[in-house]
JSON list of C-alpha atoms in Angstrom, two decimals:
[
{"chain": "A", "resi": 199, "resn": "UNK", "atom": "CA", "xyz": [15.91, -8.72, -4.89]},
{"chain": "A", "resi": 200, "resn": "UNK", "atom": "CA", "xyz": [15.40, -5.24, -3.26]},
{"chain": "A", "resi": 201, "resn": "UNK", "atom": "CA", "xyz": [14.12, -5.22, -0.34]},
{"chain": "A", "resi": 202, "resn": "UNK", "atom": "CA", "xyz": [12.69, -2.47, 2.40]},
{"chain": "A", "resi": 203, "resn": "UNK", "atom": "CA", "xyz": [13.24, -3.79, 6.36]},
{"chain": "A", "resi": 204, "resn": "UNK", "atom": "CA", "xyz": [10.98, -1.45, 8.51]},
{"chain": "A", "resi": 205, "resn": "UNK", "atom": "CA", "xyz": [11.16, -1.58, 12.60]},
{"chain": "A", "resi": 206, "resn": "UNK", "atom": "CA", "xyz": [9.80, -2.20, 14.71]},
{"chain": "A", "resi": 207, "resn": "UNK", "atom": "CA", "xyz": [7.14, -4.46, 13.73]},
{"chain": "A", "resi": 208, "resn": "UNK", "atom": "CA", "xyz": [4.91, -3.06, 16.84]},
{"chain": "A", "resi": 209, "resn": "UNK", "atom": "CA", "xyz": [5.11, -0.04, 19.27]},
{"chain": "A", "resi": 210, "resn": "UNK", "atom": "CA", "xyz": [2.86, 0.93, 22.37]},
{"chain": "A", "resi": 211, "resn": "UNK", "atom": "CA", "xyz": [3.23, 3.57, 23.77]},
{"chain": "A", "resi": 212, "resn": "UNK", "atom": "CA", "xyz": [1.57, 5.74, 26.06]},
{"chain": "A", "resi": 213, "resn": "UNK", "atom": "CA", "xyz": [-0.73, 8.88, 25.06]},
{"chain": "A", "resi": 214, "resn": "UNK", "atom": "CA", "xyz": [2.00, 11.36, 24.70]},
{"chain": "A", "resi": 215, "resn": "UNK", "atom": "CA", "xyz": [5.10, 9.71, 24.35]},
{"chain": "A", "resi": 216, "resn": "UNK", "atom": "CA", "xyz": [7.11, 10.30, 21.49]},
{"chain": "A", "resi": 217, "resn": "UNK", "atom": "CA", "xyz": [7.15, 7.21, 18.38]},
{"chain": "A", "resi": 218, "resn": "UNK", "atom": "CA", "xyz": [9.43, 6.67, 15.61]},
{"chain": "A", "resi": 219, "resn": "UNK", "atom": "CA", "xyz": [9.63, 3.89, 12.36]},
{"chain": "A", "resi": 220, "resn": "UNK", "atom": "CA", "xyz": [12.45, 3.50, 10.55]},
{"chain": "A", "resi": 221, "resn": "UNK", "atom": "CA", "xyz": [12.57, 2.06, 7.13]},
{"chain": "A", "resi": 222, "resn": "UNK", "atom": "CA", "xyz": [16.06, 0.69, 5.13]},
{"chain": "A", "resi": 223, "resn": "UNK", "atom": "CA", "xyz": [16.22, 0.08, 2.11]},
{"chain": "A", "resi": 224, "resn": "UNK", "atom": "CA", "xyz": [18.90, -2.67, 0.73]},
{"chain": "A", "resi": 225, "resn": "UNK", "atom": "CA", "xyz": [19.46, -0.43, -2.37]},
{"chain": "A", "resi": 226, "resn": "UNK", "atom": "CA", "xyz": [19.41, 3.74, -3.04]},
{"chain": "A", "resi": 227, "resn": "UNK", "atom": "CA", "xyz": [15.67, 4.76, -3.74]},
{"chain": "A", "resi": 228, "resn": "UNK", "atom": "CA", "xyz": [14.72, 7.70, -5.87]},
{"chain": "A", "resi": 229, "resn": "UNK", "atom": "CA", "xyz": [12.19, 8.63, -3.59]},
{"chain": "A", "resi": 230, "resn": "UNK", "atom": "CA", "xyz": [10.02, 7.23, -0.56]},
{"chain": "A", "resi": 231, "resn": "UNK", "atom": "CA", "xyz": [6.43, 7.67, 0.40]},
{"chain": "A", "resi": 232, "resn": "UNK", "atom": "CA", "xyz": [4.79, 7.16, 3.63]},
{"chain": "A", "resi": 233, "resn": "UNK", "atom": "CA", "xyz": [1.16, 5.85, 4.22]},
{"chain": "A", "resi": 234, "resn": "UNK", "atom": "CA", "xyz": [-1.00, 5.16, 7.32]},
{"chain": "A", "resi": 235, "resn": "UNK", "atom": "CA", "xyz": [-3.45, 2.97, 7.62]},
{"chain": "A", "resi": 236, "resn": "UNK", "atom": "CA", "xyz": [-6.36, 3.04, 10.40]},
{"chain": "A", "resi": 237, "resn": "UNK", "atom": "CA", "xyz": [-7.22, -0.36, 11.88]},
{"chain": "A", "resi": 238, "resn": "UNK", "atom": "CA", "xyz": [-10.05, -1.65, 9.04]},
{"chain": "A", "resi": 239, "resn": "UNK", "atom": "CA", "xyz": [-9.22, 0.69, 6.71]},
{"chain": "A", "resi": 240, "resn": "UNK", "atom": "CA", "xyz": [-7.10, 1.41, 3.36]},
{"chain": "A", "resi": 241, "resn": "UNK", "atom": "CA", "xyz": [-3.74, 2.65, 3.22]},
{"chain": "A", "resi": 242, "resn": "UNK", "atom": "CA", "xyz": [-3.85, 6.57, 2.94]},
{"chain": "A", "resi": 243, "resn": "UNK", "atom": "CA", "xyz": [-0.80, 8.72, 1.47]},
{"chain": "A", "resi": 244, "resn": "UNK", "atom": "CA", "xyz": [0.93, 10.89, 3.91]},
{"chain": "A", "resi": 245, "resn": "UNK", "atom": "CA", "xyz": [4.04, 12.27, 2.44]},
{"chain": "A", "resi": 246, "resn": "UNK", "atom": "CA", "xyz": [7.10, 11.33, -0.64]},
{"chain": "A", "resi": 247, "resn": "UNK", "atom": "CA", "xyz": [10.44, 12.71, -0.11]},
{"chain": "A", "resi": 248, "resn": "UNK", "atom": "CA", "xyz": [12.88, 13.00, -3.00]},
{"chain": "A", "resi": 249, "resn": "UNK", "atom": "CA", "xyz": [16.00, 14.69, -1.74]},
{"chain": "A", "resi": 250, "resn": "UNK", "atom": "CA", "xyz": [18.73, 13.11, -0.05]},
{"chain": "A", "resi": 251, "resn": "UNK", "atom": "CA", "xyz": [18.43, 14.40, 3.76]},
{"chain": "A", "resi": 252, "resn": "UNK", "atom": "CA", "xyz": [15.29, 15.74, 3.16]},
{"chain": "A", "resi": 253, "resn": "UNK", "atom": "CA", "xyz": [13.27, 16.70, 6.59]},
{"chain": "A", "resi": 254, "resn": "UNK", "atom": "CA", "xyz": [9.14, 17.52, 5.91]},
{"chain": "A", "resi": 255, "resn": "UNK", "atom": "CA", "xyz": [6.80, 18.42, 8.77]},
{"chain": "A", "resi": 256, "resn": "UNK", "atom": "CA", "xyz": [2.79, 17.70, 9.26]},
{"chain": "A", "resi": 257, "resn": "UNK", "atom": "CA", "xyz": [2.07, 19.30, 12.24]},
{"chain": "A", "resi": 258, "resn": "UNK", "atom": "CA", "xyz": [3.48, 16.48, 15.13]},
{"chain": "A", "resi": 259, "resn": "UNK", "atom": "CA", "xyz": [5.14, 14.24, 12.41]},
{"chain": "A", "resi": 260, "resn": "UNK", "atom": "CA", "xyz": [8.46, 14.74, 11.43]},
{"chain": "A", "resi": 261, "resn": "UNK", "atom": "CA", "xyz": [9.50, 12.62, 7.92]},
{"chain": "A", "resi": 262, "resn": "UNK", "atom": "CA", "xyz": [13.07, 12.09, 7.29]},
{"chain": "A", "resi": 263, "resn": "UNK", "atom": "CA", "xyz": [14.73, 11.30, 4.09]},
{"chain": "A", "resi": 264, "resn": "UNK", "atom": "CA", "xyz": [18.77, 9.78, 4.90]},
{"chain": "A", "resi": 265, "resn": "UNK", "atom": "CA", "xyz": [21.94, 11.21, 3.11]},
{"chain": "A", "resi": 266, "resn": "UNK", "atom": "CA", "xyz": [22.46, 8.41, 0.94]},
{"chain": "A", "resi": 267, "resn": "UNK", "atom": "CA", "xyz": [18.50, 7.87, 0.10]},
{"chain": "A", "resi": 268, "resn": "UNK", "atom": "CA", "xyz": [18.76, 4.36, 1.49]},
{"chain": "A", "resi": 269, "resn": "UNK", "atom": "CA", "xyz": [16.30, 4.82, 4.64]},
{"chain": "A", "resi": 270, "resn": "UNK", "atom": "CA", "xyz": [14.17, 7.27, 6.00]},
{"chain": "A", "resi": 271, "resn": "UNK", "atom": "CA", "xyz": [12.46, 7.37, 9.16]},
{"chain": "A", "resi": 272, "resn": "UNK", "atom": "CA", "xyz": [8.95, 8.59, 10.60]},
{"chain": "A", "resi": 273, "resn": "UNK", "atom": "CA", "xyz": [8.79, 10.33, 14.09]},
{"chain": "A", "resi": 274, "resn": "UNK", "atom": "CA", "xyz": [5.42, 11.45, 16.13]},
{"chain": "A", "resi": 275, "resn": "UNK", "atom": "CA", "xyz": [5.84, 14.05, 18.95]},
{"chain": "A", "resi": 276, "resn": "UNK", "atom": "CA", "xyz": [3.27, 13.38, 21.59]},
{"chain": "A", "resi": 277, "resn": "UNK", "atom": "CA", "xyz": [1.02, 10.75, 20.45]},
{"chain": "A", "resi": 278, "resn": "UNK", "atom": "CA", "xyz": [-2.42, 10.94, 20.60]},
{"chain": "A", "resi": 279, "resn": "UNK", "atom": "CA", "xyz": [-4.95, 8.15, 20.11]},
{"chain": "A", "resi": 280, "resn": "UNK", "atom": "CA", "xyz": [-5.70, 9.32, 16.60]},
{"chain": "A", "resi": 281, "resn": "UNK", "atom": "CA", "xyz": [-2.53, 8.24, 16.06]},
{"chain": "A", "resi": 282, "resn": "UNK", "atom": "CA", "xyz": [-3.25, 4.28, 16.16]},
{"chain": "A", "resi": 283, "resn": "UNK", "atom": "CA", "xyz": [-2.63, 2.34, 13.14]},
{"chain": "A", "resi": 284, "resn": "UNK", "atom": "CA", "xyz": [-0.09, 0.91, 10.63]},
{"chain": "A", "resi": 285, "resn": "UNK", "atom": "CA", "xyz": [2.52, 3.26, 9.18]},
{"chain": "A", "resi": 286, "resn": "UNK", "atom": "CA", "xyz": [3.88, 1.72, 6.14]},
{"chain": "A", "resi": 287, "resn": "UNK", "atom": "CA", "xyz": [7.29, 3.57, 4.07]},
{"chain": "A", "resi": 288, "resn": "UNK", "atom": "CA", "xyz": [7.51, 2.74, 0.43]},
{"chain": "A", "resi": 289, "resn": "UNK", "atom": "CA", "xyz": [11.06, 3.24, -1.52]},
{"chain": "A", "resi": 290, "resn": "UNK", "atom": "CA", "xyz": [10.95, 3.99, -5.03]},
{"chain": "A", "resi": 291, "resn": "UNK", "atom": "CA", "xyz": [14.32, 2.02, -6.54]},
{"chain": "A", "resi": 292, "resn": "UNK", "atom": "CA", "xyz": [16.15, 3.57, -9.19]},
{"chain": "A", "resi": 293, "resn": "UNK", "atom": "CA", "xyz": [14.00, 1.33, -11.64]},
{"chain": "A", "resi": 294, "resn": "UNK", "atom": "CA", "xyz": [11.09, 2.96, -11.32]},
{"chain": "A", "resi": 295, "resn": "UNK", "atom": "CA", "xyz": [9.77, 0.17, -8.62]},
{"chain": "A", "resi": 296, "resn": "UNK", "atom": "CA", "xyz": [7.46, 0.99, -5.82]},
{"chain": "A", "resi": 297, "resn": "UNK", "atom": "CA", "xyz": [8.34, -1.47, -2.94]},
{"chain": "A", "resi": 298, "resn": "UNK", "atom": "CA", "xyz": [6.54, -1.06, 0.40]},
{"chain": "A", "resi": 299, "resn": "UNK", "atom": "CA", "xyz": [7.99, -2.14, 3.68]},
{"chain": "A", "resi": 300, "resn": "UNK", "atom": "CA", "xyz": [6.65, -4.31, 6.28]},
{"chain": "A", "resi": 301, "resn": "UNK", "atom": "CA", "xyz": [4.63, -1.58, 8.07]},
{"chain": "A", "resi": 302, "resn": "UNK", "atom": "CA", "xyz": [4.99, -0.72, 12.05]},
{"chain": "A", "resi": 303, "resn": "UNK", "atom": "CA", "xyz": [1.80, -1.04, 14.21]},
{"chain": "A", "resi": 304, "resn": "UNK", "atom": "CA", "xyz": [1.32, 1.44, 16.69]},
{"chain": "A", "resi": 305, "resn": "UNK", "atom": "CA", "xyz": [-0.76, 1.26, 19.68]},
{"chain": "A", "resi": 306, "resn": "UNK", "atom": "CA", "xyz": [-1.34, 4.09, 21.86]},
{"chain": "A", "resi": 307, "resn": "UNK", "atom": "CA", "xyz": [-2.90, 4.19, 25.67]},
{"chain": "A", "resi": 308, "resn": "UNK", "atom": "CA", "xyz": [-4.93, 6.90, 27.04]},
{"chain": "B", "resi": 238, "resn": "UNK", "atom": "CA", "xyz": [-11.06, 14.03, -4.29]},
{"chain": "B", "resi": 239, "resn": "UNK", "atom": "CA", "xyz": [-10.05, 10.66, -6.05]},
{"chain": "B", "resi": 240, "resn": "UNK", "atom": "CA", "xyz": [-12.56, 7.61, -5.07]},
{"chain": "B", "resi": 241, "resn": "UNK", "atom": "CA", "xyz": [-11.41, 4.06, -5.49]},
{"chain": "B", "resi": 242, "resn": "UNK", "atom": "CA", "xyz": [-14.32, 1.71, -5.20]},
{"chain": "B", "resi": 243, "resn": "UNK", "atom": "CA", "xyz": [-13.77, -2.10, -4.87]},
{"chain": "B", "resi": 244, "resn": "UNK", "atom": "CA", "xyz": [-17.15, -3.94, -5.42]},
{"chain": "B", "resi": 245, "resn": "UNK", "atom": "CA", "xyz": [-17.25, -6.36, -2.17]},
{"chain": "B", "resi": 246, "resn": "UNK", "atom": "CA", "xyz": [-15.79, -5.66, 0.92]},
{"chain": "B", "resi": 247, "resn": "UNK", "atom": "CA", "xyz": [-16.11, -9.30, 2.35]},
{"chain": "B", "resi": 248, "resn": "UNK", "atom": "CA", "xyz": [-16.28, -12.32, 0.17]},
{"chain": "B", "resi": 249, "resn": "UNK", "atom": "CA", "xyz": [-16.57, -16.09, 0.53]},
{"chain": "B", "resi": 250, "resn": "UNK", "atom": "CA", "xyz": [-15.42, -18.69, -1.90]},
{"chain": "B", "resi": 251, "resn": "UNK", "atom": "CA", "xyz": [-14.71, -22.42, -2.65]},
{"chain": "B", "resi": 252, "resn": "UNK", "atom": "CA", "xyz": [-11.65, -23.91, -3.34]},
{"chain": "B", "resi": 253, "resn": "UNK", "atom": "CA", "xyz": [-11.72, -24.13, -7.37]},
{"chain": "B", "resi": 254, "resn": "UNK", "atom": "CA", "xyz": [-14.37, -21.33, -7.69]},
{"chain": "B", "resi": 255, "resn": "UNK", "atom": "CA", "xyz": [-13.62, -18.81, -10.29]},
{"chain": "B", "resi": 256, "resn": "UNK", "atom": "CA", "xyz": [-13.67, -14.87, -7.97]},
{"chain": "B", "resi": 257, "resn": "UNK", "atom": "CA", "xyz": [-13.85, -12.00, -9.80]},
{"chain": "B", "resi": 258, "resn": "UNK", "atom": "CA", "xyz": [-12.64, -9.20, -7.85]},
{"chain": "B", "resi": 259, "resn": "UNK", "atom": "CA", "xyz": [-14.07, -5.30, -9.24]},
{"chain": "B", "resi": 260, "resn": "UNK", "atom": "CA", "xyz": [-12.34, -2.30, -9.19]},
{"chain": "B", "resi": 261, "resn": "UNK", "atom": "CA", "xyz": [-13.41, 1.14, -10.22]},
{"chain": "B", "resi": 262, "resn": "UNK", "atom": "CA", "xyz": [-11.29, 4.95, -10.38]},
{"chain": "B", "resi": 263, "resn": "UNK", "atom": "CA", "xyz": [-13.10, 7.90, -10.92]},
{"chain": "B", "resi": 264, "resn": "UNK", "atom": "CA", "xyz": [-10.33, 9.99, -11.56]},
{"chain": "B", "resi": 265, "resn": "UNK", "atom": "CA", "xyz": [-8.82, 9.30, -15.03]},
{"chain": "B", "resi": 266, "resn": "UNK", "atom": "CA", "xyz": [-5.62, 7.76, -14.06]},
{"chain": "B", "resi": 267, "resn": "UNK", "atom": "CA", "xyz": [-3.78, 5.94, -16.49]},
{"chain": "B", "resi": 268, "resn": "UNK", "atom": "CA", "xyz": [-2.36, 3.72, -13.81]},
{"chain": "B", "resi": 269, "resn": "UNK", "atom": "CA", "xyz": [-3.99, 0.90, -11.61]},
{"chain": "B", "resi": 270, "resn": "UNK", "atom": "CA", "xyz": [-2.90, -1.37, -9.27]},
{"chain": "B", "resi": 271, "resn": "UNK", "atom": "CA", "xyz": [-4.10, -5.01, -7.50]},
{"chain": "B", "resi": 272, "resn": "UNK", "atom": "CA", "xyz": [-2.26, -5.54, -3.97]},
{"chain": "B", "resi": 273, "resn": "UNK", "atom": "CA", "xyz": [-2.42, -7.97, -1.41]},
{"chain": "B", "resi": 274, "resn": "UNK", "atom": "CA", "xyz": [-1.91, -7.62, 2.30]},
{"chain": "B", "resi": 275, "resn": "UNK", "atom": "CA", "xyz": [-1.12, -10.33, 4.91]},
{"chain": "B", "resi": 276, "resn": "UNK", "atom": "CA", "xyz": [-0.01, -9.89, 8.29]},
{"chain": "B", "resi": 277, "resn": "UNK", "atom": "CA", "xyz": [3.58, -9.65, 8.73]},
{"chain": "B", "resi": 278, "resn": "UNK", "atom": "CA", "xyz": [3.96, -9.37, 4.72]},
{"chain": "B", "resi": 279, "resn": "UNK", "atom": "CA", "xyz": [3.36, -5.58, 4.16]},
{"chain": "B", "resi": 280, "resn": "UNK", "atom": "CA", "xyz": [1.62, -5.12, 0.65]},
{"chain": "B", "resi": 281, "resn": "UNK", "atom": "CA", "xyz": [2.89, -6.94, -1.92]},
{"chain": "B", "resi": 282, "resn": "UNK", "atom": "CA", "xyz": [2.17, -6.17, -5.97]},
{"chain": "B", "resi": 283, "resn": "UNK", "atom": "CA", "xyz": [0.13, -9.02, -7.92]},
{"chain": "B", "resi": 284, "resn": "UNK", "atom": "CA", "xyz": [-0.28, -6.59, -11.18]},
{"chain": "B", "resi": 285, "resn": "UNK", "atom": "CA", "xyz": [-0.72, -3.10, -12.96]},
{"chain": "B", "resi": 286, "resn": "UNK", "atom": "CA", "xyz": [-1.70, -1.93, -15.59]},
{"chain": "B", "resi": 287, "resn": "UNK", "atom": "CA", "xyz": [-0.44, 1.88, -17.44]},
{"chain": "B", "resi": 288, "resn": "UNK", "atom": "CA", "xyz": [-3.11, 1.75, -19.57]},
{"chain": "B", "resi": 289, "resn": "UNK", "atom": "CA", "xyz": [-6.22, -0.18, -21.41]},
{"chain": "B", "resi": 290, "resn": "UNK", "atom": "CA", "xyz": [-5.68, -3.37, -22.00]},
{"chain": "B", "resi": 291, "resn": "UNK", "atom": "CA", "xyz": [-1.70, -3.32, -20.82]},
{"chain": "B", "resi": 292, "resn": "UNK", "atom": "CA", "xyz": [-0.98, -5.10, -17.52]},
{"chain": "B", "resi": 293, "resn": "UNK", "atom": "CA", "xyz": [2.09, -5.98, -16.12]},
{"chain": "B", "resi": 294, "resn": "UNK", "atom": "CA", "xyz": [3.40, -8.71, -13.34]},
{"chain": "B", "resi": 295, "resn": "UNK", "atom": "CA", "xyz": [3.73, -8.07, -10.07]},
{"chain": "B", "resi": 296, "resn": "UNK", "atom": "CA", "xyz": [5.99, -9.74, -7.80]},
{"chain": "B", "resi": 297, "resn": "UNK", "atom": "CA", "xyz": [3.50, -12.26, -6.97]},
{"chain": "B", "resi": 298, "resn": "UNK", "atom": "CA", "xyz": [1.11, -12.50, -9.96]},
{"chain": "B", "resi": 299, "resn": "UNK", "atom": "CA", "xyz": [1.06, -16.74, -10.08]},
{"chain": "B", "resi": 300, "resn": "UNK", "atom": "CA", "xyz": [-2.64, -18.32, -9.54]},
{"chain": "B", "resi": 301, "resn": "UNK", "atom": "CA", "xyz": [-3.82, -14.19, -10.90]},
{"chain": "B", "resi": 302, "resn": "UNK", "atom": "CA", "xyz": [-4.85, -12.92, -13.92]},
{"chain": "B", "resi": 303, "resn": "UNK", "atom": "CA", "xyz": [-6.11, -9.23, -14.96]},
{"chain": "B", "resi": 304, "resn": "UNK", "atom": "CA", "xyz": [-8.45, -7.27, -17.13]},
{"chain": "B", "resi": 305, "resn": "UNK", "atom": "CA", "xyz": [-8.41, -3.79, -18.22]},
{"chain": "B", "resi": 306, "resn": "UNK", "atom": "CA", "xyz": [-11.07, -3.10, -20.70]},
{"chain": "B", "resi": 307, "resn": "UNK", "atom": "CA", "xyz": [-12.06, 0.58, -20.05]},
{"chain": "B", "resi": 308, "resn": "UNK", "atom": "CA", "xyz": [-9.83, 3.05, -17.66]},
{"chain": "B", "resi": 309, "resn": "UNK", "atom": "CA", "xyz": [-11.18, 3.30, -15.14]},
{"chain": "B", "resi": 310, "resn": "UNK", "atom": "CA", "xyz": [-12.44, -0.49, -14.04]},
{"chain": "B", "resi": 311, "resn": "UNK", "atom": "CA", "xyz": [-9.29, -2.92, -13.10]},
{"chain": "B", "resi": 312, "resn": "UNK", "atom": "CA", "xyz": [-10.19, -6.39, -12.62]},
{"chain": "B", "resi": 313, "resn": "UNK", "atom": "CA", "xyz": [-8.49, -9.28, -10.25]},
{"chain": "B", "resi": 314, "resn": "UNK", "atom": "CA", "xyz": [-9.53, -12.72, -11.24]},
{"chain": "B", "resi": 315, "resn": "UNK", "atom": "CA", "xyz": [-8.33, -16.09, -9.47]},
{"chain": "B", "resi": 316, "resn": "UNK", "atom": "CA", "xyz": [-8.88, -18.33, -12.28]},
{"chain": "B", "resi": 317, "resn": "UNK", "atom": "CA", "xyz": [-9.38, -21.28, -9.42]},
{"chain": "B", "resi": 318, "resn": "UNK", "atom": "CA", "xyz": [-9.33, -20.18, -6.22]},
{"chain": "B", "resi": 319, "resn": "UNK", "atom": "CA", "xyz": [-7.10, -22.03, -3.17]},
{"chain": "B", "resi": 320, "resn": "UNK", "atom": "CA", "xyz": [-6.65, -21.95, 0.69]},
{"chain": "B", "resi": 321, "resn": "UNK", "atom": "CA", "xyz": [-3.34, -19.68, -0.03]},
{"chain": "B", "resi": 322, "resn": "UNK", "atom": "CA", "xyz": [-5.40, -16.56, -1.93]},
{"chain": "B", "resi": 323, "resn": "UNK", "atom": "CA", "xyz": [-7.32, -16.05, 1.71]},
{"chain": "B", "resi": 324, "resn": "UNK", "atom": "CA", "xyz": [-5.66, -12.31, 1.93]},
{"chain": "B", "resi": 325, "resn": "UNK", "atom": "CA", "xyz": [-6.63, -8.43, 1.65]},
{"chain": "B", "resi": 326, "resn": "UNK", "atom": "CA", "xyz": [-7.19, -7.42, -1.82]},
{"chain": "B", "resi": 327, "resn": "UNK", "atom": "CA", "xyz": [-6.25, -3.96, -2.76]},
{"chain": "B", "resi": 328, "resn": "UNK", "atom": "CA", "xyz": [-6.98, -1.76, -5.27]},
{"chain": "B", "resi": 329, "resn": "UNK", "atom": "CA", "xyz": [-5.44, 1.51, -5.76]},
{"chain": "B", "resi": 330, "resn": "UNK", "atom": "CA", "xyz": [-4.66, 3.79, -8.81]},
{"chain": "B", "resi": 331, "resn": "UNK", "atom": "CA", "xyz": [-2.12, 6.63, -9.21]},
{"chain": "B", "resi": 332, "resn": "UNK", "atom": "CA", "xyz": [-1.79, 9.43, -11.87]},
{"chain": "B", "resi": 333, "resn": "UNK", "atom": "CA", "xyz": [2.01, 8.25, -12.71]},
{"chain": "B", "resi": 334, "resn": "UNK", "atom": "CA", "xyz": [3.45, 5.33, -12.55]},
{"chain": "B", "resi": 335, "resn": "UNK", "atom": "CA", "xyz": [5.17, 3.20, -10.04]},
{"chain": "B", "resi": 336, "resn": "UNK", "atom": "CA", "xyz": [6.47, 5.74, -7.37]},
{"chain": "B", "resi": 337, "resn": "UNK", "atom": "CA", "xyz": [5.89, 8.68, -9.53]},
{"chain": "B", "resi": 338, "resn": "UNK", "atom": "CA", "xyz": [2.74, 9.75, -7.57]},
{"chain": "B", "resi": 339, "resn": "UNK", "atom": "CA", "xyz": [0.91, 8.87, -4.78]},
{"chain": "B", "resi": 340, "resn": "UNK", "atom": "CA", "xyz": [-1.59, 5.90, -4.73]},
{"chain": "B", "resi": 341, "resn": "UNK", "atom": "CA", "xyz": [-5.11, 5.77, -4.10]},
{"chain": "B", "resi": 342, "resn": "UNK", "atom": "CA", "xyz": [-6.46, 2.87, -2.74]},
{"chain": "B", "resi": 343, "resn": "UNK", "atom": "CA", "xyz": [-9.89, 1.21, -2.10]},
{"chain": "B", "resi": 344, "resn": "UNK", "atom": "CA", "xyz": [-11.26, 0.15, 1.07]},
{"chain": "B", "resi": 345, "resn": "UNK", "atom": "CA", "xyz": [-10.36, -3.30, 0.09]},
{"chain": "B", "resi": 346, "resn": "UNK", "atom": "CA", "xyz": [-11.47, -6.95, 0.09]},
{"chain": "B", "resi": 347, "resn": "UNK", "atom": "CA", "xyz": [-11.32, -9.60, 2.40]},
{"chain": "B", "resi": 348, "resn": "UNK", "atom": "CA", "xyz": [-11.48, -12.43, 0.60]},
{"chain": "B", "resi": 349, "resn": "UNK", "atom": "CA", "xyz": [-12.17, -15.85, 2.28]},
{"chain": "B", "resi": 350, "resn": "UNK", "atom": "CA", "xyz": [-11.38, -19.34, 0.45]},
{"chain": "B", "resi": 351, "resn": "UNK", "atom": "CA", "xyz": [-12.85, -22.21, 2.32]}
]
C-alpha cells in the first residue's frame, strides 16, 4: 500500500543550528500538509502545499513541495527551543487518502 | 477558533472491559476522525465519518467500532478491550474530507489496558 518514509526519526541539535525533515512518498500526492506537535500535546496544522515545487515560508521555516509531488521537505533556520517537538508531513494520494508519515523528533540545546 | 474536546485525557481499563472513548467539534464540520499514535508508528486512521451516522474504515479499524449520532460528537468504542489497544487516541475533525482541509485535533487520550 502507499506509504510516506520520513527521516530522520530524531534530530538534536544545538540552539541555532539549522534542521531539516524530509518526507517521500512511494506514490505522487495531490497535496501534503505539515503538523507539529509539542511534547504532551496534539498535533497542530502548520502548512498544505499543492503545487509541484512549491516553496512557502513561516517566518524561520521553509516548506518545500518536490517537482514530481512525491516528497517534500521541512527546514528550520536557527532553531530555537520553541522549536522542540514532533514534525509530522502528511501526503494526500491521488485517492483522496490522507496518510501521515512517521514524524521526526527534534530536540534542541540551549 | 475550532475546539476539539475528547472527554478523558488519561484512562484505565481491564482487559475485556467495554471503553467508550468521547469526542466533541464545535465547529460544524461534516468530517471526523479517530487516530491512534504509537511510538515509532506515526498516526494511523481507525475510522471517519463524512457525516451522521456514515463511518468509514480506517486502515486499522479491527477490535473498533464507531458512532455518529449528532455532528458534532464522534464516538470510539473497543467493544472488549486488550493489552494491544494501550495507545494515544485521537480525535480530530476537518471541514473537507480526507486531505481536503486541515485537521483539528483534540488533546487526546491515553488509554491504558491492564
Amino acid at each position: 500500500g502507499q506509504q510516506v518514509m520520513q527521516i530522520p526519526q530524531y534530530q538534536h541539535v544545538q540552539e541555532g543550528e539549522d534542521f531539516t525533515t524530509y518526507c517521500n512518498s512511494s506514490t505522487t500526492l495531490s497535496n501534503i500538509q505539515w503538523y507539529k506537535q509539542r511534547p504532551g500535546g496534539h498535533p497542530v496544522f502548520l502548512i498544505q502545499l499543492v503545487k509541484s515545487g512549491e516553496v512557502k515560508k513561516q517566518k524561520r521555516l521553509t516548506f518545500q513541495f518536490g517537482e514530481a509531488k512525491k516528497n517534500s521537505s521541512l527546514h528550520i533556520t536557527a532553531t530555537q527551543t520553541t522549536d522542540v517537538g514532533t514534525y509530522f508531513c502528511a501526503g494526500v494520494s491521488l485517492g483522496d487518502k490522507l496518510i501521515f508519515g512517521t514524524g521526526t523528533r527534534l530536540q534542541v540545546f540551549p | 477558533d475550532v475546539k476539539v474536546t475528547q472527554s478523558s485525557r488519561y484512562l484505565v481499563k481491564r482487559t475485556g472491559e467495554k471503553v467508550f472513548l468521547e469526542c466533541v467539534q464545535d465547529m460544524d464540520h461534516e468530517n471526523m476522525f479517530w487516530y491512534r499514535q504509537d511510538p515509532g508508528l506515526g498516526l494511523r486512521l481507525i475510522y471517519f465519518s463524512y457525516d451522521v451516522k456514515m463511518k468509514e474504515k480506517g486502515d486499522i479499524p479491527e477490535g473498533y467500532s464507531v458512532s455518529r449520532e449528532k455532528k458534532e460528537r464522534f464516538s470510539l468504542i473497543l467493544e472488549s478491550a486488550s493489552t494491544n489497544q494501550t495507545s494515544m487516541y485521537l480525535c480530530a475533525s476537518s471541514l473537507w474530507g480526507q486531505g481536503g482541509s486541515p485537521l483539528h485535533f483534540g488533546n487526546g487520550t491515553r488509554l491504558t489496558v491492564t
